Coordinates of C-alpha atoms and ligand atoms in Angstrom, one line a residue:
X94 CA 88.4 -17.2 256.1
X95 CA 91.1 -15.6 254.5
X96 CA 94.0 -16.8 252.7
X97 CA 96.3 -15.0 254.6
X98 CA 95.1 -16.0 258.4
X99 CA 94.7 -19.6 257.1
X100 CA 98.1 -19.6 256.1
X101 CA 99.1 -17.9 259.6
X102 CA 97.1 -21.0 261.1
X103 CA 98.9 -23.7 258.5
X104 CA 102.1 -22.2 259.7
X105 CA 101.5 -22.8 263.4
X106 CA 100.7 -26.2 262.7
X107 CA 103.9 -27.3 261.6
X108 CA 105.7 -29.5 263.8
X109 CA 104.2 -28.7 267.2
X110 CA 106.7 -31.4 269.0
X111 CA 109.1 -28.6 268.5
X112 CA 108.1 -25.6 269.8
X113 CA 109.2 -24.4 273.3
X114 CA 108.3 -21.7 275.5
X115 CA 108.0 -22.7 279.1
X116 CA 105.7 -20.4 281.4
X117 CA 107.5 -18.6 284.1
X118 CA 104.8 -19.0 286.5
X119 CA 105.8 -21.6 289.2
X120 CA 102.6 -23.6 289.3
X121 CA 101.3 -23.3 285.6
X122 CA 97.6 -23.1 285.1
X123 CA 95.9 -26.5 285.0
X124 CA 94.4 -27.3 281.9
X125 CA 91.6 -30.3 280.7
X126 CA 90.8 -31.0 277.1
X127 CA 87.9 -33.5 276.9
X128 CA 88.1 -35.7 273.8
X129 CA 91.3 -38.0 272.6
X130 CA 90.2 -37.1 268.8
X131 CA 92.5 -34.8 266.6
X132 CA 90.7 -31.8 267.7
X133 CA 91.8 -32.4 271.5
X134 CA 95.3 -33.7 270.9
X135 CA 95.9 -31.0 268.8
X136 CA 95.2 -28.1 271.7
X137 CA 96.7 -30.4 273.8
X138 CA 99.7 -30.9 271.6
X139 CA 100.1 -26.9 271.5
X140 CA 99.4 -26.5 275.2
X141 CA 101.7 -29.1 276.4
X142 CA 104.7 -27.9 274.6
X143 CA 103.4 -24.2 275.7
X144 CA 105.0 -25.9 279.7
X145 CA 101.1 -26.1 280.6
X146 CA 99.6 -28.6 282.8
X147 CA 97.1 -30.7 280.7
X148 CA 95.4 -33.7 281.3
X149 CA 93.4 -35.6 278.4
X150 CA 90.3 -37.1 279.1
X151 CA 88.7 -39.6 276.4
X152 CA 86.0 -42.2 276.8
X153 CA 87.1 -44.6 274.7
X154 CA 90.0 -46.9 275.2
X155 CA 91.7 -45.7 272.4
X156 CA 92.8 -42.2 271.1
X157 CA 91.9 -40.9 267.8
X158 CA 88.4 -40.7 268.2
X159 CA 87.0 -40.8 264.4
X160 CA 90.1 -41.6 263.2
X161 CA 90.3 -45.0 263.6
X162 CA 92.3 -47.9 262.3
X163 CA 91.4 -51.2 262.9
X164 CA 94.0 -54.0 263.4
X165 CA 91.5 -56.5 262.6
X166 CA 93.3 -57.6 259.9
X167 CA 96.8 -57.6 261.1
X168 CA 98.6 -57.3 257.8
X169 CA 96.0 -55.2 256.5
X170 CA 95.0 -51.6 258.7
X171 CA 91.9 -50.5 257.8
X172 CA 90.3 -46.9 258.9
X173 CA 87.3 -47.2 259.5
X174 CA 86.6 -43.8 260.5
X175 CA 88.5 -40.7 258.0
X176 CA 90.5 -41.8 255.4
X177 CA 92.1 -39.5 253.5
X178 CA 93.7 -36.1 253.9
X179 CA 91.7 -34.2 251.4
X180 CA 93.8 -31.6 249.2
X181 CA 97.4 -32.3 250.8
X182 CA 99.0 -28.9 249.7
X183 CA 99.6 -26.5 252.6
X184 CA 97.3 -29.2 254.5
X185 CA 98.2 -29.3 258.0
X186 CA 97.8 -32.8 258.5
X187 CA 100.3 -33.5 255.3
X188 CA 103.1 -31.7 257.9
X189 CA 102.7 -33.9 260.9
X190 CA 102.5 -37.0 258.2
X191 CA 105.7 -35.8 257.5
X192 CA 107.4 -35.5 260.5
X193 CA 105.2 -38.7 261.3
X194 CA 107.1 -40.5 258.7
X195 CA 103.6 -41.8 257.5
X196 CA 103.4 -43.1 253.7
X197 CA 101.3 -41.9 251.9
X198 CA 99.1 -42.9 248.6
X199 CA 97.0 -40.7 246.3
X200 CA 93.6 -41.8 245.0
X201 CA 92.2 -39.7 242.5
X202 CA 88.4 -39.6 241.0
X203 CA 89.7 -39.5 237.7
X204 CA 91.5 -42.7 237.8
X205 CA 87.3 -44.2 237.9
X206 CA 85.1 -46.4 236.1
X207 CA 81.6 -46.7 236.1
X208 CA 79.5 -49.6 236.2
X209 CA 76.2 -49.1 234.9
X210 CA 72.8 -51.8 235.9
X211 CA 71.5 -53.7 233.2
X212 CA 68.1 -52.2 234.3
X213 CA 69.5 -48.9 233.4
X214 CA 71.4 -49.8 230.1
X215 CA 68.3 -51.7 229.0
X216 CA 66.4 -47.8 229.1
X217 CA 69.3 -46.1 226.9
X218 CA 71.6 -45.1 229.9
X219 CA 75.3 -43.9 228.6
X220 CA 76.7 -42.0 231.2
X221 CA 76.1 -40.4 234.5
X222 CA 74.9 -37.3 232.6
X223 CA 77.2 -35.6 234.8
X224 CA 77.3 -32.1 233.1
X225 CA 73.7 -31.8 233.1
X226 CA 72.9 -32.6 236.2
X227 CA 75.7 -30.0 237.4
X228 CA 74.1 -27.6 235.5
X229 CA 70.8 -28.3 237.0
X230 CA 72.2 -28.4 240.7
X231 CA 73.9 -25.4 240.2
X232 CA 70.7 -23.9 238.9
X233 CA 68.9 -25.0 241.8
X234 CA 71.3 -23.2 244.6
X235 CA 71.6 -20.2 242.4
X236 CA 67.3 -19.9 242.8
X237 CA 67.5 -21.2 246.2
X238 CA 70.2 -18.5 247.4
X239 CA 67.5 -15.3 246.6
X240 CA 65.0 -17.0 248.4
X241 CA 64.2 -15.2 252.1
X242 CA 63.6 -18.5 253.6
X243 CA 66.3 -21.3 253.4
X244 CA 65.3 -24.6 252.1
X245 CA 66.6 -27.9 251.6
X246 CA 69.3 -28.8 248.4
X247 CA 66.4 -31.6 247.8
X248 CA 63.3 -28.5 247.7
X249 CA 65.8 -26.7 245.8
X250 CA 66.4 -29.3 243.0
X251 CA 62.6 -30.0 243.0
X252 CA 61.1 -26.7 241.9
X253 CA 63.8 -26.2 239.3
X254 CA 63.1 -29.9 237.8
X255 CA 59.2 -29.4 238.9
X256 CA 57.6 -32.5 236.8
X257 CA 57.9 -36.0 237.2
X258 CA 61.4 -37.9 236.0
X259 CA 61.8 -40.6 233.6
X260 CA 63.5 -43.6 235.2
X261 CA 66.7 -42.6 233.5
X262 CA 67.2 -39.5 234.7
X263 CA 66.0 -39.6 237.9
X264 CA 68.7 -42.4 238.3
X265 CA 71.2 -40.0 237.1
X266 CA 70.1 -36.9 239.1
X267 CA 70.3 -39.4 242.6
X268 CA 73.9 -40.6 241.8
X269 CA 74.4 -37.3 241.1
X270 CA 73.1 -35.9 244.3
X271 CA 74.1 -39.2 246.3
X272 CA 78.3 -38.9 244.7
X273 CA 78.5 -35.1 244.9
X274 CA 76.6 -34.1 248.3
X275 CA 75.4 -36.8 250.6
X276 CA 78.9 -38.8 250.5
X277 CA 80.3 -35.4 250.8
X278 CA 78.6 -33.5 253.2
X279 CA 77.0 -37.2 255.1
X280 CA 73.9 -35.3 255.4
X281 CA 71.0 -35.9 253.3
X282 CA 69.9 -33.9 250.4
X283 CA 66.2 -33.3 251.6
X284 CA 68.2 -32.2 255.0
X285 CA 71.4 -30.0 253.7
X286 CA 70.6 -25.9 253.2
X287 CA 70.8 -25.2 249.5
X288 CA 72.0 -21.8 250.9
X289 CA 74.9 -22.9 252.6
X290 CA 76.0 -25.7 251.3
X291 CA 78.7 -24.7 249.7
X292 CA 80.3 -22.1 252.7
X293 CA 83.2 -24.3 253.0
X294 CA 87.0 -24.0 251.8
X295 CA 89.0 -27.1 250.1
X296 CA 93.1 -27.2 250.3
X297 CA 94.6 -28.2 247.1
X298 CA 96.5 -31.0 245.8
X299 CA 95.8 -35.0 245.8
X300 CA 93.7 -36.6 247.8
X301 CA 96.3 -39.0 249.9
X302 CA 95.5 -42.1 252.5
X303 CA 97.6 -44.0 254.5
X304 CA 98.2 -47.7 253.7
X305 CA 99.4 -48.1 257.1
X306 CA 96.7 -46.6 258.9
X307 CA 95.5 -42.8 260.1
X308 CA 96.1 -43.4 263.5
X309 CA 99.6 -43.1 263.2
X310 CA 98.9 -39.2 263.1
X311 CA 97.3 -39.1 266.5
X312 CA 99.4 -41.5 268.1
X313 CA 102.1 -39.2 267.2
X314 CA 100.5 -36.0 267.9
X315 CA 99.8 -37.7 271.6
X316 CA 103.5 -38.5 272.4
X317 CA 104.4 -37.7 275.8
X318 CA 100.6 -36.3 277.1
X319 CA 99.3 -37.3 280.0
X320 CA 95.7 -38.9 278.5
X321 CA 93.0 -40.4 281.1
X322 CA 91.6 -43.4 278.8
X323 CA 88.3 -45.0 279.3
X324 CA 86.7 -41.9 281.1
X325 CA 83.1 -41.0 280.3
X326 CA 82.5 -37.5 280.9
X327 CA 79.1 -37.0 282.3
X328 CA 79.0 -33.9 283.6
X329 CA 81.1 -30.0 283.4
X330 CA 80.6 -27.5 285.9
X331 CA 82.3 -24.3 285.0
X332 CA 82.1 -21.2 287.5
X333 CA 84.6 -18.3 288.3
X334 CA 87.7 -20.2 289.9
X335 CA 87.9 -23.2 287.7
X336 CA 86.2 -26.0 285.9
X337 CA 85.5 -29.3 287.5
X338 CA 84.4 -32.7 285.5
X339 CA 82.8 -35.9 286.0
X340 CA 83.5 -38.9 285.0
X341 CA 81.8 -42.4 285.7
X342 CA 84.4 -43.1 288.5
X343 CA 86.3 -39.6 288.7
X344 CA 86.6 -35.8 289.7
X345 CA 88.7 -33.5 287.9
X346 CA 89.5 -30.0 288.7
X347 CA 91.4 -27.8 286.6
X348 CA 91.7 -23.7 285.9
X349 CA 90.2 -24.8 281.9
X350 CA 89.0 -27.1 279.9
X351 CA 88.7 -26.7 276.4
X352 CA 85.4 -29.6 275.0
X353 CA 85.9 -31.5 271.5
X354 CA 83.1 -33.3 271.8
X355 CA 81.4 -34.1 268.5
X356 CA 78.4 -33.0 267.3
X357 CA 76.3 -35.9 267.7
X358 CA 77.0 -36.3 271.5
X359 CA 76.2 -32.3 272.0
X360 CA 73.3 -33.1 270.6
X361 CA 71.9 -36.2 272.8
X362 CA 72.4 -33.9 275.8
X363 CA 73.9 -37.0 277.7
X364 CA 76.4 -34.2 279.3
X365 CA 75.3 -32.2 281.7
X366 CA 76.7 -28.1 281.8
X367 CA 76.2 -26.4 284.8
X368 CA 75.7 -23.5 284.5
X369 CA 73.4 -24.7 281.3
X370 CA 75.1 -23.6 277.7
X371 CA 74.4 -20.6 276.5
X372 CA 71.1 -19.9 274.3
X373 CA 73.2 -19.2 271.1
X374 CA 75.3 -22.4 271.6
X375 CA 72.5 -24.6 272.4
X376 CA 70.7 -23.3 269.4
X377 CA 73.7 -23.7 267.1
X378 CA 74.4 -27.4 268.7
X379 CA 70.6 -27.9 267.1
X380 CA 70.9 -26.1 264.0
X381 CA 73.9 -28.0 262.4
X382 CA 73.1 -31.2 261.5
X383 CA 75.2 -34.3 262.1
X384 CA 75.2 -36.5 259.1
X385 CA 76.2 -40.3 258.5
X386 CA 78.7 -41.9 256.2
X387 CA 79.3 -45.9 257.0
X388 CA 81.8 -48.0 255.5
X389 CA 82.1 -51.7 254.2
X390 CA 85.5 -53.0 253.7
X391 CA 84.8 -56.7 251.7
X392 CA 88.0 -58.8 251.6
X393 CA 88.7 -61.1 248.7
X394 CA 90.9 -63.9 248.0
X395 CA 91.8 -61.9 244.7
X396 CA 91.4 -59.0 242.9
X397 CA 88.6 -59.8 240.5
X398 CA 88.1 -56.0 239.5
X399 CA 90.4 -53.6 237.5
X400 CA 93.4 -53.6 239.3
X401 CA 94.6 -49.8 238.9
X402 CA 91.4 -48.5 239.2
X403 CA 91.0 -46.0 242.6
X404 CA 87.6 -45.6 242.2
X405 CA 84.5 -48.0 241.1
X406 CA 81.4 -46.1 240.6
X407 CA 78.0 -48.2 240.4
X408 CA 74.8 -46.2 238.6
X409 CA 71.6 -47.9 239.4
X410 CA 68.0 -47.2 239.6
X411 CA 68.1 -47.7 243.1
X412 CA 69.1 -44.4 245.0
X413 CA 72.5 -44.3 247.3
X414 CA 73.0 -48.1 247.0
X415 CA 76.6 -48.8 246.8
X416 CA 77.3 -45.8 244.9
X417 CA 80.8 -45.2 245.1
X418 CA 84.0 -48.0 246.0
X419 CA 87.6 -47.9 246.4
X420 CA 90.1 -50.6 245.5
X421 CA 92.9 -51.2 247.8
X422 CA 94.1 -53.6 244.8
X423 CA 97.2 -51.1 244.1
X424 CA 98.4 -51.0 247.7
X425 CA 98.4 -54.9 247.2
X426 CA 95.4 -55.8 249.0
X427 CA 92.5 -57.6 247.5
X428 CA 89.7 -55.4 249.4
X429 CA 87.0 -53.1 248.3
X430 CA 85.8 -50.4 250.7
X431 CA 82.3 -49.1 249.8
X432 CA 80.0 -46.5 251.0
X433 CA 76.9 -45.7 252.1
X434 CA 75.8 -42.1 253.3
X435 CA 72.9 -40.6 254.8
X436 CA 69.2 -42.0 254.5
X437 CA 70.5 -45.0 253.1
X438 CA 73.4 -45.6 255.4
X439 CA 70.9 -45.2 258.6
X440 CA 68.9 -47.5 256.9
X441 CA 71.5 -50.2 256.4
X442 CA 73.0 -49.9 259.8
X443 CA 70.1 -51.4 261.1
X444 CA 70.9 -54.5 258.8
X445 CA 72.5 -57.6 260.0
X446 CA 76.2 -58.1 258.5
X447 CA 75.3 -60.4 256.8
X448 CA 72.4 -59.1 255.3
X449 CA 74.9 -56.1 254.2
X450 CA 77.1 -58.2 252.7
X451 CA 74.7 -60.2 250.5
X452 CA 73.4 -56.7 249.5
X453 CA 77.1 -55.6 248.6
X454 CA 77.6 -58.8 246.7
X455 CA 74.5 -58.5 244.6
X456 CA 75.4 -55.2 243.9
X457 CA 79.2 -56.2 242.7
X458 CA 77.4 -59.1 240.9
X459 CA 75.5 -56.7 238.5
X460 CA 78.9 -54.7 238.2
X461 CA 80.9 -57.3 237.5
X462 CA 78.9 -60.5 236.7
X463 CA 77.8 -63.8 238.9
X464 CA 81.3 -65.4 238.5
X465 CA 82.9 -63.1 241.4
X466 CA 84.0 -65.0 244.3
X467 CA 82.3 -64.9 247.9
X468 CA 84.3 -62.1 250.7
X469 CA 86.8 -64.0 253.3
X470 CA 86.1 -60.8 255.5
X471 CA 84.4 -57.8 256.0
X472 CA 84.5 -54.7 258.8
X473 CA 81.6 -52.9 258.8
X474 CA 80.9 -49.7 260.6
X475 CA 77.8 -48.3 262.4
X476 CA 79.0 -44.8 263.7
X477 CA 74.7 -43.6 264.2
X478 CA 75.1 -46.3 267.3
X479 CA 78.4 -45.3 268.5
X480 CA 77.8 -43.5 271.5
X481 CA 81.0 -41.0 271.3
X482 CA 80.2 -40.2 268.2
X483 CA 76.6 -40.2 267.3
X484 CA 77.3 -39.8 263.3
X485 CA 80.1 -39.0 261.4
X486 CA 80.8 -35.6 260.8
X487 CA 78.5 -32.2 261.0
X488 CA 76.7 -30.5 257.8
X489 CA 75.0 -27.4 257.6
X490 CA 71.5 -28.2 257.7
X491 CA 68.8 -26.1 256.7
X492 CA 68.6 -22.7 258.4
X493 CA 71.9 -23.2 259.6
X494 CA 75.1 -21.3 258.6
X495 CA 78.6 -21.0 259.7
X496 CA 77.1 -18.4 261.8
X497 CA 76.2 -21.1 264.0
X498 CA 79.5 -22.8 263.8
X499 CA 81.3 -19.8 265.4
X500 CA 78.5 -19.9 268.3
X501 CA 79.7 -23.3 268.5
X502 CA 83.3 -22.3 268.5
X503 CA 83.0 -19.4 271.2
X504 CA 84.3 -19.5 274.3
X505 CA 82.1 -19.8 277.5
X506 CA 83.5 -18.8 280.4
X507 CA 86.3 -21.0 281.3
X508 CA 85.7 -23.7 278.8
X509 CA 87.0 -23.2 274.8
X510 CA 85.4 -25.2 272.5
X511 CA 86.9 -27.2 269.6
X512 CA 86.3 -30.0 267.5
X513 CA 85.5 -30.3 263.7
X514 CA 82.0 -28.9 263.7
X515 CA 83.3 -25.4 265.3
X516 CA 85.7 -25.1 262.3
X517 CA 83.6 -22.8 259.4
X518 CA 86.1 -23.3 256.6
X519 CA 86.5 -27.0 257.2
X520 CA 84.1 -28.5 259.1
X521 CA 83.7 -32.3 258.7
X522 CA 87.4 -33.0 258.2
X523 CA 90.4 -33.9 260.2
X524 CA 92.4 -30.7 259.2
X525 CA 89.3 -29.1 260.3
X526 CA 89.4 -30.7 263.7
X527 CA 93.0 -30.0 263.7
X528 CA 93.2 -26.8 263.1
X529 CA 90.1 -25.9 265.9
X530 CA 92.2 -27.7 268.1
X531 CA 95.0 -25.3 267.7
X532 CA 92.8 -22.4 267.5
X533 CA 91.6 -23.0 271.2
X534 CA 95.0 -23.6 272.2
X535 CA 96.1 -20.3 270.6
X536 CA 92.7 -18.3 272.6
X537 CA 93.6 -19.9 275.9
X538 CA 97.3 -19.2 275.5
X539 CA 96.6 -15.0 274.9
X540 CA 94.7 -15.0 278.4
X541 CA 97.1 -17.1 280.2
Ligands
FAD787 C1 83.4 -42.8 258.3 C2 84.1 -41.5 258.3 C3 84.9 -41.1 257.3 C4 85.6 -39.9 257.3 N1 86.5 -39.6 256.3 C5 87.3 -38.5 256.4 C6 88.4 -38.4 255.5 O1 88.6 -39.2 254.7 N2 89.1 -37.2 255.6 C7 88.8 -36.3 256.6 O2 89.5 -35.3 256.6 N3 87.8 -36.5 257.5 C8 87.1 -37.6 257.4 N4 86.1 -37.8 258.4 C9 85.9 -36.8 259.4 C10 87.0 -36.8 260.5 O3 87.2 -38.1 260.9 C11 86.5 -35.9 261.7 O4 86.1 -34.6 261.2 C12 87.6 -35.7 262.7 O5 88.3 -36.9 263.0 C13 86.9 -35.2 264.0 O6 87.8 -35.0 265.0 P1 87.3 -34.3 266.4 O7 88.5 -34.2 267.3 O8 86.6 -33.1 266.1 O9 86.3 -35.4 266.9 P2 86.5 -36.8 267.4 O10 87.6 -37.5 266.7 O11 85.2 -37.5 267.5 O12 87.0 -36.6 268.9 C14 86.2 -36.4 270.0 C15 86.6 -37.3 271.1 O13 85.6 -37.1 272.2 C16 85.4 -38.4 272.8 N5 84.2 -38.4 273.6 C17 82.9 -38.5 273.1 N6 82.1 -38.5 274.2 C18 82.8 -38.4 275.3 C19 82.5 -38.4 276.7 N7 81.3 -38.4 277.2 N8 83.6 -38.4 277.6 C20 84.8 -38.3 277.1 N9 85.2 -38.3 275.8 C21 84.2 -38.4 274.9 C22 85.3 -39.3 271.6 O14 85.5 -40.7 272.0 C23 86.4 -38.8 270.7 O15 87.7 -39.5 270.9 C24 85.5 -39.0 258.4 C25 84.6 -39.4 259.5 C26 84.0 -40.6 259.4 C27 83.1 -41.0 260.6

């Protein structure tokens, strides 16, 4: 995408409570945007204030869809879904935080320390080895990009390294590959196209999250729209004259509808489309793959760590365990919030809590020793098992391409499509999802 249409997007993002232009017709068309997430409040945000009728239908009880902030903690908001707005410059989010009023905090990987396992110092290791391991990544994707047949970031790695690892390195090259690309991308690295990894676009500027929560940006963006809570789409007909959808308890009829549903749900086929999607869509709803990033938040009674510190890194021999934390300790809360992503985080979200938590601990033990005191809390997530979700966020998986993100994105018929996954240049983010939002608003708007 270009720097001069994003900027053309960025621009129509800013402030949408205040733009005006009521339709002339008497009886505006009748709009429905399926999914309370940012992608859906965001067209209907711009549609609303466009004088359209439009009527929000979300499943859950609750608006936001992966950005969520949990109340558990009263004192404390925690978001257990997105956390940060990555790269705030010219971000489009960073303008409704704004006009939000939302406070903001920067985090910064190079405010980190790394924790290395006594298994691992016991063999020689230093370091992460970063700049080698870059080099050798890089190397990989470079061979991988001539090939005519796409393969995984993981095959890609593996024919450049081509012999068997000592312990060491093989511990660096999955921290590497675990803190670079599968807590990136939530896919995993035997899954992710070496090809097309990298066919994404980053704003610049700090990475900033919200002590008081990231729902306060939907909840503001929702101000005044008419949303249908705790309706379960099950079905979208779309014909000639209008669209009509089907709840569990409800009919809805309407000239549009534009569908943010994520990834994960479009790919369970749990909604039925009549007529069915097309071939293109279908295929690109299979191609991209829907990744996983879970989060642990562990509450202490104190800070026992670093208190400054943003960032806790952990290197140990065993792969995408507990790679990466960060400390809440400078917004005055003794919690840690670590991750897991991909294989691993499917495998622990089949874990009891508790089982979780003694894994966590053992883990913080070898970082910081057995003195360390027990959690008084913890909030787990398990988005694989969440039913509107199915996963966290969308990666391009092997074969696949933004190609398949614009299928995703085009319109059919009378529904427009939006939602993070249809966004090329930032897919897999909530300026992504955002800015897809107002992109379907803006296609419907021209025909209207
Ligand atoms: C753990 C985690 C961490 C993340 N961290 C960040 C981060 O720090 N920064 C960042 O920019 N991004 C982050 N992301 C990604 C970001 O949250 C998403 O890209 C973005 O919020 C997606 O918005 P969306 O509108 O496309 O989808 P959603 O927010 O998922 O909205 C879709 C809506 O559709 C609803 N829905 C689903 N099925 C049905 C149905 N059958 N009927 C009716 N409604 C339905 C859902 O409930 C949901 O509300 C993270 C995501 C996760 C899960």
């Amino acid at each position: 995408m270009s720097l001069s249409r994003r900027r053309f997007l960025t621009g129509l993002a800013v402030s949408p409570l205040l733009m005006h232009r009521p339709l002339s017709a008497d009886s505006p068309p009748t709009i429905l945007i399926i999914g309370a997430g940012m992608a859906g409040l965001a067209a209907a945000r711009s549609l609303n204030d466009q004088g359209l009728k439009v009527t929000v239908i979300e499943a859950r009880e609750r608006i936001g869809g992966r950005i969520h902030t949990s109340r558990v903690w009263p004192e404390l908001p925690m978001d257990l879904g997105a956390s940060w707005i990555h790269g705030q410059r010219q971000n489009p989010i960073t303008e409704l935080a704004k006009a939000a009023q939302a406070k903001r905090i920067s985090t910064s990987y190079d405010n980190a320390e790394l924790y290395i396992d006594a298994r691992l110092k016991q063999l020689g290791v230093q370091g992460t080895n970063e700049t080698a391991m870059e080099k050798l990544v890089t190397q990989a994707l470079k061979q991988a990009a001539n090939l005519a047949t796409d393969i995984s970031l993981q095959a890609a790695v593996d024919r450049v390294v081509n012999k068997p690892l000592n312990p060491a390195y093989q511990a660096q090259l999955n921290f590497y590959l675990n803190s670079t690309y599968e807590q990136e991308y939530s896919g995993s690295t035997k899954e992710i196209s070496a090809q097309t990894v990298d066919d994404n676009e980053e704003f610049s500027g700090a990475d900033v999250l919200f002590p008081q929560g990231y729902a306060q940006i939907p909840h503001y963006l929702a101000q005044g729209l008419d949303l249908r809570l705790g309706q379960i789409v099950s079905s979208i007909h779309y014909g000639n004259t209008g669209v009509t959808v089907k709840t569990q308890d409800q009919t809805y009829q309407a000239d549009y509808a534009i569908v943010t549903l994520p990834l994960g749900v479009l790919k369970r086929k749990t909604i039925q489309f009549n007529p069915p999607l097309p071939p293109a869509k279908q295929a690109a709803i299979q191609g991209l793959g829907m990744g996983l990033l879970n989060k642990a938040y562990l509450r202490f009674d104190k800070v026992f760590w670093p208190k400054d510190l943003d960032w806790l890194e952990y290197l140990s021999p065993d792969a995408g365990r507990w790679v990466e934390w960060v400390s809440f300790a400078k917004i005055g809360a003794p919690v840690l919030l670590g991750f897991h992503a991909a294989e691993r985080a499917r495998e622990v979200e089949t874990w009891s809590d508790q089982a979780l938590i003694a894994d966590a601990m053992q883990a913080l033990k070898a970082m910081f020793g057995n003195a360390i005191p027990q959690p008084v809390g913890a909030q787990i997530t398990r988005w694989a098992q969440d039913p509107f979700a199915y996963g966290s966020y969308s990666f391009n998986a092997v074969g696949s391409s933004n190609q398949d993100r614009q299928a995703l994105a085009k319109k059919s018929g009378r529904l427009y499509w939006a939602g993070e996954a249809t966004h090329s240049a930032y897919a897999g983010t909530v300026h992504g999802a955002y800015l897809s939002g107002t992109r379907a608003a803006k296609s419907l708007l021209k025909i209207l």
